[in-house]
């Protein structure tokens, strides 16, 4: 969804039928129209790759065509539109496109352009005036996206700010959400159209590089990263509810972990109320997904090694049965959590709060970043000493601190281009894997305490403990290698 003057919210048909009775809409009269848009592309989707949109919208018996070059691959939120002419669908006339290079390029592709997909929906639009000086258009769209004989339903609400501030837009959305189940929709109809065209199954989405730059203020940097983390989370939320692939839960959890790491990195520069309000909510959500992830890893990776080590042990069979049941239950809990009203409200409230963070005369991001990274690197080094001589709890603290350092490095990566940062990451990859193995063994012991409490699980727990102890010399060597690397965020002679 566009984060400046527009919000898109999905809803069920049942909720849509109740929308007109909401108190914000009862005094407004809706304007209804049928909207049919057909989008064109080449068979190899060159327009999509070049971020150019050629669309035809039906108006009466004619088709009004438009050409748009967008500056973001995420949809239709930015860019310049070139209105062309009325005519029939497929009358590809680009003579009115005033960008000469774009016009010539489209003319060269004329013979290859074909209808890619069509969005066809009924729009009911209201103009709301919730407060003096505030005007917001609310559009309810219900219909279909069609491509290659396939259909995907459209049922969503769009809110567009006509007059007032961004806070008014989110306030109105919150008032609607308080009585109706509305969920922030991260994917535009245009993006979904290409998914229908490709007949795509749900795809696991990993974190994309964050577009920070040295000239940003500290607050602008946080805003960019926080919204990127939300996008990463929402890109996987549907898969959590509809797929058995454990990677969806994993990536959703990674997104929340990255977001919480960003809040901690920027905590000294954020309002105290912002951190106090939202960090506990994200932490609670992370814990709910964390249990699901723990059982997924145990069932897929740890349990097979236990069964191989104890092939004749009856407790291993009991453990497998218990783990399968707990994994199934925890997946249901994760799916329910990401389809709840509380989660939808958290997304909307947090986005509003991030956009409302005060822009003030602030230090530049390239000044802020090295101090943050130094602080986290020192923390990792302090905890490393304890991790080598203490217990699993100390090693868990080290892993958490290391992940915070790694995420901070990813956030600030555009500020430190070149081989040094890449080499630093490579030197840490072995350390990251080792800490992950130790963590999986520690979590496995906790899960066995639940599945086989007391004496029945002692033999397996001792075996897991021995495996952990056997990895400690390797951990010590990897820590030494890691701290032998030059840090990429400080100048070197």
XYZ file of C-alpha atoms in Angstrom:
493
model
C 0.000 0.000 0.000
C 1.110 3.559 -0.600
C 2.350 4.974 2.692
C 1.759 8.672 2.038
C -1.752 9.580 0.898
C -3.389 6.209 0.232
C -4.196 3.089 2.224
C -5.465 -0.225 0.881
C -7.284 -2.575 3.242
C -8.608 -6.041 2.458
C -11.859 -7.387 3.885
C -14.184 -10.351 3.462
C -17.394 -10.122 1.408
C -19.401 -10.389 4.629
C -17.631 -7.407 6.142
C -17.958 -5.504 2.854
C -21.738 -5.887 2.989
C -21.766 -4.141 6.381
C -19.420 -1.309 5.436
C -22.125 1.116 4.238
C -23.801 0.954 7.667
C -20.708 2.270 9.471
C -21.410 5.606 11.146
C -18.732 7.386 9.083
C -20.593 6.498 5.894
C -24.244 6.884 6.861
C -24.425 10.596 5.975
C -22.573 10.242 2.671
C -24.001 9.079 -0.642
C -21.960 6.576 -2.634
C -21.053 7.019 -6.270
C -20.996 3.685 -8.077
C -19.189 2.800 -11.275
C -17.959 -0.239 -13.132
C -14.191 -0.217 -13.591
C -12.568 -2.456 -16.204
C -8.816 -2.111 -16.824
C -6.719 -4.196 -19.175
C -2.940 -4.097 -18.878
C -0.556 -4.862 -21.741
C 2.918 -6.372 -21.830
C 5.186 -8.403 -24.075
C 5.294 -12.200 -23.669
C 8.616 -11.879 -21.814
C 7.255 -9.002 -19.658
C 9.689 -6.328 -20.744
C 7.323 -3.564 -19.642
C 7.219 -4.983 -16.135
C 11.005 -5.207 -15.973
C 11.374 -1.618 -17.181
C 8.623 -0.430 -14.806
C 6.368 0.844 -17.574
C 2.591 0.399 -17.399
C 0.365 0.439 -20.456
C -3.273 0.209 -19.415
C -6.694 0.583 -20.989
C -9.682 1.635 -18.905
C -13.201 1.197 -20.223
C -15.226 4.408 -20.228
C -18.682 3.942 -21.706
C -18.206 2.181 -25.017
C -14.650 3.446 -25.442
C -11.286 2.599 -23.919
C -9.115 5.350 -22.476
C -5.482 4.329 -22.640
C -2.644 5.529 -20.451
C 1.082 5.019 -20.202
C 2.988 5.321 -16.969
C 6.626 4.963 -16.011
C 6.952 4.150 -12.315
C 10.002 4.783 -10.171
C 9.416 1.778 -7.923
C 8.990 -1.888 -8.743
C 6.377 -2.161 -6.037
C 3.362 -1.005 -8.014
C 1.677 2.127 -9.253
C 2.330 4.514 -6.391
C 4.849 6.779 -8.097
C 5.710 7.988 -11.547
C 4.285 10.124 -14.334
C 1.140 9.230 -16.278
C 0.792 10.054 -19.976
C -2.838 10.056 -21.092
C -3.266 8.930 -24.636
C -6.465 8.714 -26.708
C -9.943 7.281 -26.648
C -10.549 4.360 -28.951
C -11.040 0.615 -28.946
C -9.183 -1.890 -26.799
C -5.901 -2.648 -28.514
C -5.600 0.640 -30.420
C -1.966 1.069 -29.429
C -1.361 4.714 -30.236
C 1.623 6.175 -28.378
C 1.839 9.438 -30.328
C 0.589 11.462 -27.347
C 3.325 10.228 -24.974
C 5.447 13.339 -24.434
C 8.536 11.452 -23.221
C 10.343 10.944 -26.523
C 12.568 8.046 -25.483
C 9.663 6.229 -23.843
C 7.465 6.801 -26.910
C 10.101 5.411 -29.288
C 10.688 2.371 -27.090
C 6.966 1.572 -26.926
C 6.585 2.050 -30.670
C 9.368 -0.489 -31.202
C 7.428 -3.034 -29.119
C 4.013 -2.363 -30.635
C 3.763 -5.676 -32.503
C 4.724 -7.681 -29.418
C 2.321 -6.117 -26.925
C -0.548 -8.338 -25.788
C -3.246 -8.119 -23.092
C -1.618 -9.482 -19.909
C -4.492 -9.334 -17.405
C -7.705 -7.466 -16.675
C -9.066 -6.056 -13.425
C -12.855 -5.854 -13.433
C -14.694 -4.574 -10.392
C -17.578 -2.478 -9.133
C -16.476 0.566 -7.159
C -18.664 2.243 -4.546
C -17.067 5.535 -3.482
C -17.898 7.836 -0.606
C -16.314 11.182 0.290
C -15.936 11.317 4.074
C -15.519 14.480 6.121
C -14.812 13.131 9.616
C -13.529 16.503 10.867
C -13.389 20.081 9.684
C -10.782 20.443 6.957
C -10.467 16.695 6.389
C -11.769 15.004 3.247
C -11.076 11.352 2.459
C -12.371 9.279 -0.422
C -13.289 5.736 0.550
C -13.654 3.316 -2.364
C -14.964 -0.230 -1.945
C -13.871 -2.427 -4.871
C -15.437 -5.845 -5.454
C -14.749 -7.961 -8.506
C -12.018 -10.036 -10.173
C -8.540 -10.104 -11.613
C -8.539 -12.265 -14.743
C -5.626 -13.718 -16.758
C -5.280 -16.788 -18.961
C -8.731 -18.030 -17.916
C -7.870 -17.776 -14.208
C -9.553 -15.514 -11.664
C -8.645 -14.045 -8.296
C -11.277 -12.144 -6.284
C -10.985 -8.450 -5.417
C -12.536 -7.261 -2.183
C -10.774 -4.248 -0.723
C -11.177 -0.724 0.540
C -9.023 2.147 -0.659
C -8.687 5.335 1.383
C -7.278 8.394 -0.391
C -6.480 11.628 1.412
C -8.047 14.580 -0.409
C -7.567 17.214 2.307
C -5.957 17.079 5.735
C -2.892 15.312 7.092
C -1.581 11.756 6.940
C -2.556 11.316 10.600
C -6.180 11.999 9.599
C -6.006 9.215 7.023
C -4.789 6.680 9.588
C -7.210 7.950 12.221
C -10.124 7.343 9.862
C -8.791 3.885 9.000
C -8.540 3.152 12.723
C -12.148 4.201 13.313
C -13.289 1.838 10.573
C -11.046 -0.940 11.827
C -12.451 -0.658 15.355
C -15.783 -2.029 14.115
C -14.883 -3.863 10.916
C -12.240 -6.525 10.198
C -9.932 -4.613 7.845
C -6.381 -5.746 7.139
C -3.625 -3.634 5.544
C -3.166 -4.934 2.000
C 0.502 -4.794 0.947
C 0.059 -5.896 -2.680
C -1.609 -3.764 -5.371
C -4.102 -5.099 -7.913
C -1.416 -4.508 -10.535
C 1.094 -6.714 -8.711
C -1.511 -9.391 -8.061
C -2.393 -9.357 -11.755
C 1.072 -10.589 -12.700
C 0.748 -13.298 -10.063
C -2.507 -14.520 -11.637
C -0.889 -14.351 -15.084
C 1.980 -16.560 -13.927
C -0.356 -18.834 -11.926
C 2.087 -18.419 -9.073
C 1.900 -20.451 -5.905
C 2.697 -18.663 -2.672
C 6.354 -17.647 -2.620
C 8.592 -17.374 0.450
C 10.029 -13.847 0.517
C 13.363 -13.018 2.142
C 14.488 -9.607 3.325
C 15.493 -7.337 0.458
C 18.399 -4.872 0.714
C 17.301 -1.677 2.467
C 17.800 1.553 0.532
C 19.486 3.740 3.135
C 22.010 6.412 2.215
C 24.553 8.517 4.032
C 22.638 11.765 3.603
C 19.526 10.550 5.384
C 18.690 11.837 8.822
C 18.683 9.279 11.598
C 14.868 9.290 11.807
C 14.469 8.959 8.036
C 16.797 5.959 8.122
C 14.717 4.283 10.810
C 11.511 4.981 8.920
C 12.903 3.404 5.744
C 14.069 0.289 7.577
C 10.941 -0.139 9.716
C 8.634 0.023 6.693
C 10.881 -2.432 4.818
C 10.593 -4.862 7.747
C 6.789 -4.555 7.672
C 6.813 -5.311 3.963
C 8.991 -8.390 4.565
C 6.601 -9.588 7.286
C 3.452 -9.027 5.233
C 4.965 -10.700 2.178
C 4.997 -13.967 4.149
C 1.868 -13.675 6.309
C -0.444 -15.348 3.785
C 1.930 -18.304 3.513
C 1.874 -18.740 7.287
C -1.878 -19.239 7.125
C -2.186 -21.231 3.907
C 1.000 -23.276 3.487
C 2.774 -26.062 5.372
C 6.158 -24.741 4.245
C 7.989 -23.844 7.502
C 10.002 -21.153 5.702
C 7.009 -18.796 5.767
C 6.999 -18.824 9.573
C 10.775 -18.511 9.593
C 10.796 -15.435 7.349
C 7.914 -13.801 9.222
C 9.873 -14.286 12.434
C 13.060 -12.932 10.833
C 11.145 -9.811 9.757
C 9.967 -9.171 13.312
C 13.440 -9.832 14.697
C 14.933 -7.351 12.248
C 12.292 -4.797 13.177
C 12.952 -5.186 16.904
C 16.678 -4.915 16.254
C 16.065 -1.638 14.399
C 14.021 -0.316 17.326
C 16.892 -1.148 19.681
C 19.531 0.390 17.409
C 17.548 3.611 17.111
C 16.144 3.608 20.654
C 18.187 6.638 21.849
C 16.779 8.691 18.965
C 13.137 7.540 19.195
C 10.406 8.924 21.480
C 10.218 6.923 24.709
C 6.481 6.394 24.255
C 6.983 4.935 20.780
C 9.392 2.290 22.058
C 7.331 1.565 25.196
C 4.129 1.152 23.192
C 5.316 -1.011 20.336
C 8.374 -3.042 21.332
C 6.410 -5.252 23.793
C 3.749 -5.929 21.135
C 6.314 -7.025 18.564
C 8.083 -9.091 21.228
C 4.854 -10.940 22.075
C 4.229 -11.657 18.400
C 7.814 -12.890 17.967
C 7.377 -15.307 20.868
C 4.226 -16.787 19.359
C 5.940 -17.399 16.036
C 9.106 -18.493 17.829
C 7.448 -21.542 19.364
C 6.232 -22.626 15.938
C 9.706 -22.166 14.483
C 11.296 -24.149 17.323
C 9.065 -27.177 16.693
C 9.583 -26.902 12.920
C 13.373 -27.011 13.326
C 13.212 -29.782 15.905
C 10.980 -31.969 13.740
C 12.902 -31.421 10.497
C 16.521 -31.261 11.681
C 17.105 -32.355 15.286
C 14.695 -35.276 15.618
C 16.180 -37.304 12.700
C 19.620 -37.160 14.340
C 18.148 -38.328 17.661
C 16.357 -41.241 16.014
C 19.557 -42.187 14.171
C 21.532 -42.090 17.429
C 18.917 -44.093 19.406
C 17.298 -46.442 16.847
C 16.066 -48.942 19.442
C 15.040 -46.448 22.098
C 11.236 -46.448 22.688
C 11.405 -42.853 23.955
C 12.514 -41.717 20.494
C 9.208 -42.904 19.026
C 7.260 -41.139 21.774
C 9.254 -37.993 21.082
C 8.473 -38.118 17.360
C 4.737 -38.498 18.004
C 4.681 -35.673 20.550
C 6.720 -33.350 18.322
C 4.418 -33.918 15.333
C 1.341 -33.035 17.376
C 2.924 -29.948 18.923
C 4.192 -28.762 15.555
C 0.704 -29.015 14.028
C -0.902 -27.166 16.936
C 1.712 -24.397 16.950
C 1.253 -23.864 13.203
C -2.466 -23.366 13.741
C -1.697 -20.845 16.475
C 0.696 -18.955 14.172
C -1.890 -18.836 11.381
C -4.560 -17.621 13.800
C -2.230 -14.953 15.179
C -1.494 -13.439 11.765
C -5.190 -13.423 10.832
C -6.330 -11.765 14.059
C -7.755 -8.293 14.485
C -4.999 -7.489 16.986
C -2.343 -8.135 14.348
C -4.172 -6.015 11.747
C -4.446 -3.141 14.228
C -0.782 -3.439 15.153
C 0.250 -3.104 11.504
C -1.908 -0.025 11.005
C -1.047 1.654 14.322
C 2.676 1.022 13.954
C 2.749 2.331 10.388
C 0.927 5.490 11.487
C 3.352 5.991 14.374
C 6.412 5.463 12.153
C 5.174 8.009 9.621
C 4.399 10.458 12.430
C 7.905 10.347 13.947
C 9.074 13.954 14.187
C 11.457 15.155 11.511
C 13.905 17.449 13.245
C 17.347 18.805 12.690
C 19.141 15.558 13.181
C 22.559 14.089 12.686
C 23.227 12.265 9.429
C 22.993 8.524 9.214
C 26.664 8.137 8.282
C 27.612 9.794 11.592
C 25.155 7.717 13.618
C 26.003 4.331 12.080
C 29.661 3.795 13.162
C 28.884 4.505 16.822
C 25.982 2.039 16.757
C 28.098 -0.645 15.143
C 30.995 -0.110 17.561
C 28.606 -0.488 20.500
C 27.175 -3.751 19.176
C 30.564 -5.172 18.268
C 31.833 -4.484 21.812
C 28.742 -6.204 23.236
C 29.379 -9.305 21.140
C 32.996 -9.421 22.297
C 32.033 -9.104 25.990
C 29.461 -11.882 25.717
C 31.846 -14.084 23.746
C 34.143 -14.398 26.742
C 31.305 -15.645 28.941
C 29.880 -17.945 26.253
C 33.057 -20.017 26.103
C 33.150 -20.684 29.833
C 29.491 -20.655 30.858
C 26.209 -22.372 29.931
C 23.621 -22.373 27.136
C 22.004 -19.212 28.472
C 25.238 -17.278 27.964
C 25.612 -18.677 24.450
C 22.036 -17.628 23.679
C 22.844 -14.069 24.793
C 25.850 -14.107 22.472
C 23.720 -15.301 19.556
C 21.138 -12.558 20.135
C 23.841 -9.878 20.358
C 25.539 -11.179 17.237
C 22.251 -11.155 15.280
C 21.687 -7.537 16.314
C 25.133 -6.646 15.024
C 24.506 -8.519 11.765
C 21.135 -6.844 11.188
C 22.634 -3.428 11.932
C 25.344 -4.139 9.357
C 22.647 -5.002 6.812
C 20.718 -1.817 7.610
C 23.795 0.341 7.092
C 25.330 -1.694 4.232
C 24.815 1.016 1.543
C 26.947 3.357 3.657
C 29.986 1.033 3.451
C 30.318 -0.161 -0.151
C 33.187 -2.299 -1.305
C 34.933 -5.557 -0.571
C 35.582 -4.888 3.100
C 31.938 -5.280 4.146
C 31.512 -8.371 1.960
C 34.620 -9.980 3.469
C 33.423 -9.111 6.956
C 30.129 -10.871 6.303
C 31.902 -13.905 4.860
C 34.128 -14.189 7.911
C 31.025 -14.183 10.098
C 29.066 -16.824 8.170
C 30.768 -19.725 9.959
C 30.231 -18.066 13.333
C 26.556 -17.543 12.546
C 26.105 -21.195 11.578
C 27.880 -22.425 14.701
C 25.790 -20.234 17.019
C 22.690 -21.525 15.237
C 23.706 -25.159 15.829
C 24.338 -24.509 19.506
C 21.004 -22.745 19.825
C 19.142 -25.604 18.142
C 20.689 -28.072 20.599
C 19.770 -25.888 23.570
C 16.183 -25.477 22.332
C 15.974 -29.236 21.697
C 16.808 -29.902 25.356
C 13.987 -27.562 26.413
C 11.506 -29.248 24.083
C 12.509 -32.702 25.323
C 11.813 -31.485 28.868
C 8.232 -30.930 27.681
C 7.922 -34.177 25.702
C 9.865 -36.518 28.008
C 10.078 -34.923 31.454
C 12.245 -36.505 34.107
C 14.105 -39.804 33.780
C 12.674 -40.940 30.392
C 14.443 -38.107 28.597
C 17.719 -38.098 30.553
C 19.629 -40.222 28.077
C 18.740 -38.018 25.118
C 19.398 -34.820 27.063
C 22.877 -36.019 28.049
C 23.617 -36.844 24.423
C 22.558 -33.356 23.312
C 24.674 -31.766 26.055
C 27.720 -33.723 24.919
C 27.199 -32.564 21.347
C 27.073 -28.944 22.529
C 30.274 -29.300 24.538
C 31.992 -30.849 21.530
C 31.291 -27.748 19.446
C 32.802 -25.245 21.883
C 36.409 -25.510 20.607
C 35.161 -24.711 17.094
C 33.218 -21.740 18.469
C 36.373 -20.385 20.092
C 38.288 -20.617 16.817
C 35.505 -18.937 14.825
C 35.302 -16.087 17.322
C 39.032 -15.539 16.978
C 38.776 -15.437 13.182
C 35.851 -13.049 13.331
C 37.614 -10.560 15.554
C 40.726 -10.766 13.458
C 38.870 -9.038 10.616
C 39.063 -5.322 9.966
C 35.768 -3.620 10.687
C 34.214 -1.986 7.605
C 32.637 0.991 9.349
C 35.790 2.766 10.503
C 38.462 4.367 8.298
C 41.745 2.493 8.044
C 45.149 3.758 7.104
